[in-house]
Amino acid sequence: MAILQARLESLQHIVLRTLMKNYSAKQVGVQKYEDKIRLDVKSDVDLTQIDKKEFELNVNNVINRKLDVSNKTYPINELPEGIDISLLRGKQMNEVRVVSIGDFDSEPCDDVHVSNTSEIGQYKLLSIEKVGKDTYRFMNSVQGLGDAESKDVPQKIEPRLLKGFRDFLPEELKLRKKVFAIFEKIFEKYGYEPLETPILEYFDILMGKYGEEEKLVYKFEDSGGRKVAMKYDLTVPTARVLAQYQDKIKLPFKRYQIQPVWRADNTQKGRFREFYQCDADCLGTASMTADAEFISMAIEILEKLGFKEFLVRINNRKILNAISKYAEAEDKFYEIVYAIDKWDKRTPAATKDDLIAKGLSDAQVEKVFSCINLLGTTSMEKLNDLEKKLGSIPEGKEGINELREIIGLVNNEVILKYDPTIARGLTYYTGPVWEITVIEGGVGSVAGCGRYDKLVGSYLGRDIPATGGSFGIERIIEVMKDRGMALNDQSEEQEKIMVANMEGFTKEAFDLAAKLRAEGKIVFLYPEAKKLGKQLEFADKKGFDKVYILGENEINAGGAPQVKEMKR
Amino acid sequence: MAILQARLESLQHIVLRTLMKNYSAKQVGVQKYEDKIRLDVKSDVDLTQIDKKEFELNVNNVINRKLDVSNKTYPINELPEGIDISLLRGKQMNEVRVVSIGDFDSEPCDDVHVSNTSEIGQYKLLSIEKVGKDTYRFMNSVQGLGDAESKDVPQKIEPRLLKGFRDFLPEELKLRKKVFAIFEKIFEKYGYEPLETPILEYFDILMGKYGEEEKLVYKFEDSGGRKVAMKYDLTVPTARVLAQYQDKIKLPFKRYQIQPVWRADNTQKGRFREFYQCDADCLGTASMTADAEFISMAIEILEKLGFKEFLVRINNRKILNAISKYAEAEDKFYEIVYAIDKWDKRTPAATKDDLIAKGLSDAQVEKVFSCINLLGTTSMEKLNDLEKKLGSIPEGKEGINELREIIGLVNNEVILKYDPTIARGLTYYTGPVWEITVIEGGVGSVAGCGRYDKLVGSYLGRDIPATGGSFGIERIIEVMKDRGMALNDQSEEQEKIMVANMEGFTKEAFDLAAKLRAEGKIVFLYPEAKKLGKQLEFADKKGFDKVYILGENEINAGGAPQVKEMKR
């Protein structure tokens, strides 16, 4: 952040080179000040007589050429011609760093410079003085500095955030970190391992993966001319990783990934352009055990987060396929699925009208309806009824048996329910598909999950069966924040302690803080020996639970600190 | 990732519109297949008679115009003219999503499309059939699909990473996460709170903050035409946050920040372009207590990480200033500091030659040397000797007293040492400055720290005193990895357990895994009921400590699982 020094230092190069060119001057000394830079040169010309305005103009003409400033380090014996190292004489060096200002100037220098002369500002020549035989002192600065009258002050940059991006201040971030930690801990308990991939990828890795949404990908050309893109989801990078490290990754591979992604989406819908995704998936097995395990894990996570009423509603893409076969309306597959998906939002009569309008016959509609209005109360009973319809269609039979296996393993009829109206991610899921919905307060869906056997193998050129899901972690955090939901495990909440800093007893406070920390406590030591009242006011505003006070009174009374409980 | 479906779906729009335009055709049905799309249309023209090659050409001409595909959702009563919603008849909808292919076609559609027609590939008309009165069936695909003879297969994308970027696979990431957790835990113990800022900022927030290094900032124009930049360090965003949330942030503010930054730097030096920084700073107090606390904390962190031999070497920028005053060579400040910084790398004679060559007199050099070659063995003794030289210079006296205060508070003469040759970050630090060096194995500097009172207030327009430091967390992790350093707290290391999945006893294995997890264990359930040998081989390769086996033998013998210890 050495902006000012960098500006002045860069300016000095230009001033010196101008003096060298115009008056054959030679540098004899430089002195930096906070707001100006002094340059002493020797010249045969009486420099006190030059036109100061014209000299300023000459220098500003160079500045205004917006020359790039660069540097390069050369072995001393490979130094380009014309670089004057006489000022380095006596230095024992093998390498020389040369700073170049466009084509105007190159000289050895170890200092920090601007990257383009346009950042210097406009040159202001403060004074020229004769300070010795043939020696002249130039005091140099830029407009707005070292010169009280100047008005050309650089524009103030307003501190602000890009739309759709967020800062996380401590209070909110602490909650987020706790939520992330719960996910990570339970993911790991179930044998999922962490994976992280870079924020930037070659754009061609992402290209063609998101359909129309590709427009929302942040993409640009980097300084090396590579087309790069920012992470848009966690699935595509995982597919890349799977192909790239075949030797290192043993299948089945259970990985979780909690990282931010970027989407140049419309922010009016309350969406963020930078947000976290939280995925856990088991790659490389077609076994329903993996699906069942994910569901058991998701139930444990939601319980741990403190949600009371939630459902996991499961269906199977294979059952959806079988229904259109059963209704002998395979060419109306999408129309039927659309109707099933909208089932809860319309009356059966409206759904029927819709399907009829789309070309289904009454008999076909009845067949579809019979696969939705199932007899029975438990999931298993409903699946038994469904089997009476779809049992002779191999895909239907398979889908039903897969759900039976999962439901049997999870064995939680209260939370996990077969729901024939779940129909999501048609271009994505290939088998069981389930949605986790928080009922209380109408939160709705907090995770979309399922089996997708055709996706992660895309870079390998073969199918890799996969199952898992994506938790809407930002939504979950938002709900928890709104409700002031405490995290279940209260024991994790540590007391917040402040140690006051009493005049003359800073060392005692410092040692007390160290002692409390050695006991495992989290301690904020107030850094300044201010009046106790001020310190307590601060403790109150910051929400500390206790303030330890160790001053003259306490020392005289035997050295035990006074502990003040702060009411919250 | 519905690329194929998106290509076919988009193709279908163009085919249909071409038929509408050229033959007044009307859509009557669509059927999607994995590798082709069927379109049924009504037309008064006998479409079996058209020139298939010419029709293909017409469609490909549209595709080759590289038209952007976009979509917009309209309230049904605000639908633009010309959008045919007759096919939606019967749907109860308030909104209609319209997909537009450049200026060529607009129609209501809820499907996924490509973002530009160039992604479709070249159209291949497979067949035209008459399937009813005035009704014709077009089977459509793209080159390389649904057409065994075609050769124009899309180029395979090679899975690869950008130079300077890294994937973190589980094994490495677990170590990283443990190291991060140690930093976070100890930061919090010392009252530092977490802060996170976005990856993208307006470029003008970062502009002019990094001098010549600004070239290394990843910057681009986003799709909204905003000039944006990727996080380059953690200090500038913190300065912005401080100015932006003055109402929310109460000073003194102790914050830590562990986030990745991006630098388009030369990777040949073993540098990464994406790497984590790890900063902890106390903002808003000039008290040396804050400096001392940071040092105590850093010592605790390095010990916890398992480093045995390390030093915190401290100096003060004010002492450096005072030395050039004492030597009456203020105009040679940078030359003197350069010599001090290189002290350990040169003989005193060489240093002297250098300073003489730079214009200092013998007497001046002697004075400088007398401030480095100090009498005494402890830090306090050396500072007492230094005071004899600099005591009458206010800045020198102040610098000495600040160091006395810090050294007294930390009270650890073995690790914290006054070192007169520490001279770093001249444009940055304003007071005490210290470097943490790991001696063992010649690791060198692992943290640069100090007081910088002129920096973080830049957006506020006033100085905010600040002190803290940046840990070279990537370097620390690299060293720990190379040395196979175990983390101190072995109790945190959990046993890795796999539960085998025996044919016919999947439910028992599933329940056993649940039981072990309820006991707090980390459990990987093998998802498939493969041969036990295969499962044990997997467990061996993945490095599990124990495998629990629960099959027919175990069930018959009473139901207790067999526990197999895996040697590592």
GROMACS .gro file of N, CA, C and O in nm, chain A residues 121-165:
model
  180
  121GLY      N    1  -0.001   1.115  -1.068
  121GLY     CA    2  -0.062   1.246  -1.048
  121GLY      C    3   0.019   1.350  -1.123
  121GLY      O    4   0.111   1.316  -1.198
  122GLN      N    5  -0.017   1.478  -1.107
  122GLN     CA    6   0.053   1.582  -1.182
  122GLN      C    7   0.170   1.637  -1.101
  122GLN      O    8   0.159   1.665  -0.982
  123TYR      N    9   0.282   1.652  -1.170
  123TYR     CA   10   0.407   1.696  -1.106
  123TYR      C   11   0.396   1.840  -1.058
  123TYR      O   12   0.341   1.927  -1.125
  124LYS      N   13   0.450   1.860  -0.940
  124LYS     CA   14   0.456   1.996  -0.882
  124LYS      C   15   0.601   2.019  -0.839
  124LYS      O   16   0.652   1.950  -0.750
  125LEU      N   17   0.668   2.115  -0.904
  125LEU     CA   18   0.807   2.149  -0.867
  125LEU      C   19   0.799   2.253  -0.755
  125LEU      O   20   0.756   2.366  -0.777
  126LEU      N   21   0.839   2.214  -0.634
  126LEU     CA   22   0.823   2.305  -0.520
  126LEU      C   23   0.933   2.411  -0.517
  126LEU      O   24   0.905   2.527  -0.492
  127SER      N   25   1.057   2.370  -0.542
  127SER     CA   26   1.166   2.471  -0.537
  127SER      C   27   1.293   2.418  -0.603
  127SER      O   28   1.314   2.297  -0.614
  128ILE      N   29   1.377   2.511  -0.649
  128ILE     CA   30   1.512   2.476  -0.696
  128ILE      C   31   1.609   2.567  -0.617
  128ILE      O   32   1.589   2.688  -0.609
  129GLU      N   33   1.711   2.505  -0.558
  129GLU     CA   34   1.804   2.578  -0.475
  129GLU      C   35   1.945   2.540  -0.516
  129GLU      O   36   1.970   2.425  -0.552
  130LYS      N   37   2.036   2.634  -0.507
  130LYS     CA   38   2.177   2.599  -0.529
  130LYS      C   39   2.235   2.564  -0.393
  130LYS      O   40   2.227   2.643  -0.298
  131VAL      N   41   2.288   2.441  -0.378
  131VAL     CA   42   2.334   2.399  -0.244
  131VAL      C   43   2.484   2.370  -0.240
  131VAL      O   44   2.534   2.322  -0.138
  132GLY      N   45   2.554   2.396  -0.349
  132GLY     CA   46   2.699   2.375  -0.349
  132GLY      C   47   2.751   2.410  -0.487
  132GLY      O   48   2.673   2.450  -0.575
  133LYS      N   49   2.880   2.392  -0.506
  133LYS     CA   50   2.938   2.422  -0.637
  133LYS      C   51   2.873   2.331  -0.742
  133LYS      O   52   2.877   2.209  -0.729
  134ASP      N   53   2.806   2.387  -0.841
  134ASP     CA   54   2.739   2.312  -0.950
  134ASP      C   55   2.632   2.215  -0.898
  134ASP      O   56   2.591   2.124  -0.969
  135THR      N   57   2.593   2.228  -0.772
  135THR     CA   58   2.498   2.132  -0.716
  135THR      C   59   2.364   2.201  -0.688
  135THR      O   60   2.360   2.307  -0.625
  136TYR      N   61   2.258   2.138  -0.737
  136TYR     CA   62   2.126   2.198  -0.726
  136TYR      C   63   2.029   2.100  -0.660
  136TYR      O   64   2.037   1.980  -0.682
  137ARG      N   65   1.943   2.155  -0.576
  137ARG     CA   66   1.847   2.074  -0.500
  137ARG      C   67   1.706   2.100  -0.553
  137ARG      O   68   1.655   2.212  -0.545
  138PHE      N   69   1.644   1.996  -0.604
  138PHE     CA   70   1.505   2.005  -0.653
  138PHE      C   71   1.413   1.942  -0.548
  138PHE      O   72   1.432   1.827  -0.510
  139MET      N   73   1.315   2.021  -0.503
  139MET     CA   74   1.212   1.963  -0.416
  139MET      C   75   1.092   1.934  -0.503
  139MET      O   76   1.037   2.025  -0.566
  140ASN      N   77   1.051   1.807  -0.505
  140ASN     CA   78   0.948   1.763  -0.598
  140ASN      C   79   0.829   1.702  -0.525
  140ASN      O   80   0.846   1.632  -0.425
  141SER      N   81   0.713   1.730  -0.577
  141SER     CA   82   0.595   1.666  -0.519
  141SER      C   83   0.489   1.652  -0.628
  141SER      O   84   0.516   1.678  -0.745
  142VAL      N   85   0.373   1.607  -0.589
  142VAL     CA   86   0.262   1.600  -0.685
  142VAL      C   87   0.148   1.686  -0.635
  142VAL      O   88   0.138   1.715  -0.516
  143GLN      N   89   0.064   1.726  -0.725
  143GLN     CA   90  -0.054   1.808  -0.691
  143GLN      C   91  -0.130   1.743  -0.577
  143GLN      O   92  -0.155   1.624  -0.579
  144GLY      N   93  -0.164   1.824  -0.479
  144GLY     CA   94  -0.244   1.771  -0.368
  144GLY      C   95  -0.160   1.726  -0.252
  144GLY      O   96  -0.214   1.682  -0.150
  145LEU      N   97  -0.028   1.740  -0.266
  145LEU     CA   98   0.062   1.694  -0.160
  145LEU      C   99   0.172   1.797  -0.139
  145LEU      O  100   0.216   1.858  -0.235
  146GLY      N  101   0.220   1.808  -0.017
  146GLY     CA  102   0.337   1.891   0.011
  146GLY      C  103   0.319   2.032  -0.039
  146GLY      O  104   0.414   2.102  -0.070
  147ASP      N  105   0.194   2.075  -0.050
  147ASP     CA  106   0.167   2.200  -0.119
  147ASP      C  107   0.026   2.240  -0.077
  147ASP      O  108  -0.073   2.192  -0.131
  148ALA      N  109   0.022   2.324   0.024
  148ALA     CA  110  -0.107   2.353   0.088
  148ALA      C  111  -0.209   2.415  -0.006
  148ALA      O  112  -0.328   2.393   0.008
  149GLU      N  113  -0.160   2.493  -0.107
  149GLU     CA  114  -0.258   2.565  -0.190
  149GLU      C  115  -0.323   2.474  -0.294
  149GLU      O  116  -0.426   2.510  -0.348
  150SER      N  117  -0.262   2.361  -0.321
  150SER     CA  118  -0.310   2.285  -0.436
  150SER      C  119  -0.452   2.233  -0.415
  150SER      O  120  -0.495   2.206  -0.304
  151LYS      N  121  -0.525   2.225  -0.523
  151LYS     CA  122  -0.667   2.186  -0.515
  151LYS      C  123  -0.692   2.052  -0.582
  151LYS      O  124  -0.797   1.992  -0.563
  152ASP      N  125  -0.597   2.008  -0.659
  152ASP     CA  126  -0.619   1.891  -0.743
  152ASP      C  127  -0.602   1.762  -0.662
  152ASP      O  128  -0.521   1.677  -0.692
  153VAL      N  129  -0.683   1.749  -0.557
  153VAL     CA  130  -0.671   1.635  -0.466
  153VAL      C  131  -0.725   1.510  -0.536
  153VAL      O  132  -0.827   1.516  -0.603
  154PRO      N  133  -0.656   1.396  -0.523
  154PRO     CA  134  -0.707   1.275  -0.588
  154PRO      C  135  -0.847   1.241  -0.537
  154PRO      O  136  -0.878   1.261  -0.421
  155GLN      N  137  -0.926   1.187  -0.626
  155GLN     CA  138  -1.064   1.155  -0.591
  155GLN      C  139  -1.068   1.050  -0.481
  155GLN      O  140  -0.994   0.953  -0.484
  156LYS      N  141  -1.156   1.069  -0.385
  156LYS     CA  142  -1.167   0.973  -0.275
  156LYS      C  143  -1.247   0.851  -0.325
  156LYS      O  144  -1.350   0.864  -0.388
  157ILE      N  145  -1.197   0.733  -0.296
  157ILE     CA  146  -1.266   0.611  -0.336
  157ILE      C  147  -1.366   0.576  -0.227
  157ILE      O  148  -1.331   0.568  -0.109
  158GLU      N  149  -1.490   0.557  -0.265
  158GLU     CA  150  -1.591   0.523  -0.167
  158GLU      C  151  -1.582   0.374  -0.134
  158GLU      O  152  -1.586   0.291  -0.223
  159PRO      N  153  -1.571   0.343  -0.005
  159PRO     CA  154  -1.566   0.200   0.029
  159PRO      C  155  -1.703   0.137   0.005
  159PRO      O  156  -1.803   0.183   0.059
  160ARG      N  157  -1.709   0.036  -0.080
  160ARG     CA  158  -1.838  -0.024  -0.114
  160ARG      C  159  -1.818  -0.164  -0.169
  160ARG      O  160  -1.706  -0.199  -0.208
  161LEU      N  161  -1.927  -0.238  -0.174
  161LEU     CA  162  -1.925  -0.377  -0.219
  161LEU      C  163  -1.994  -0.389  -0.353
  161LEU      O  164  -2.086  -0.315  -0.382
  162LEU      N  165  -1.954  -0.487  -0.430
  162LEU     CA  166  -2.027  -0.521  -0.552
  162LEU      C  167  -2.162  -0.579  -0.515
  162LEU      O  168  -2.174  -0.652  -0.415
  163LYS      N  169  -2.262  -0.549  -0.596
  163LYS     CA  170  -2.396  -0.601  -0.574
  163LYS      C  171  -2.391  -0.755  -0.577
  163LYS      O  172  -2.327  -0.812  -0.665
  164GLY      N  173  -2.458  -0.818  -0.482
  164GLY     CA  174  -2.461  -0.964  -0.482
  164GLY      C  175  -2.344  -1.026  -0.407
  164GLY      O  176  -2.332  -1.148  -0.401
  165PHE      N  177  -2.257  -0.941  -0.350
  165PHE     CA  178  -2.143  -0.990  -0.273
  165PHE      C  179  -2.157  -0.944  -0.127
  165PHE      O  180  -2.219  -0.842  -0.100
   0.00000   0.00000   0.00000
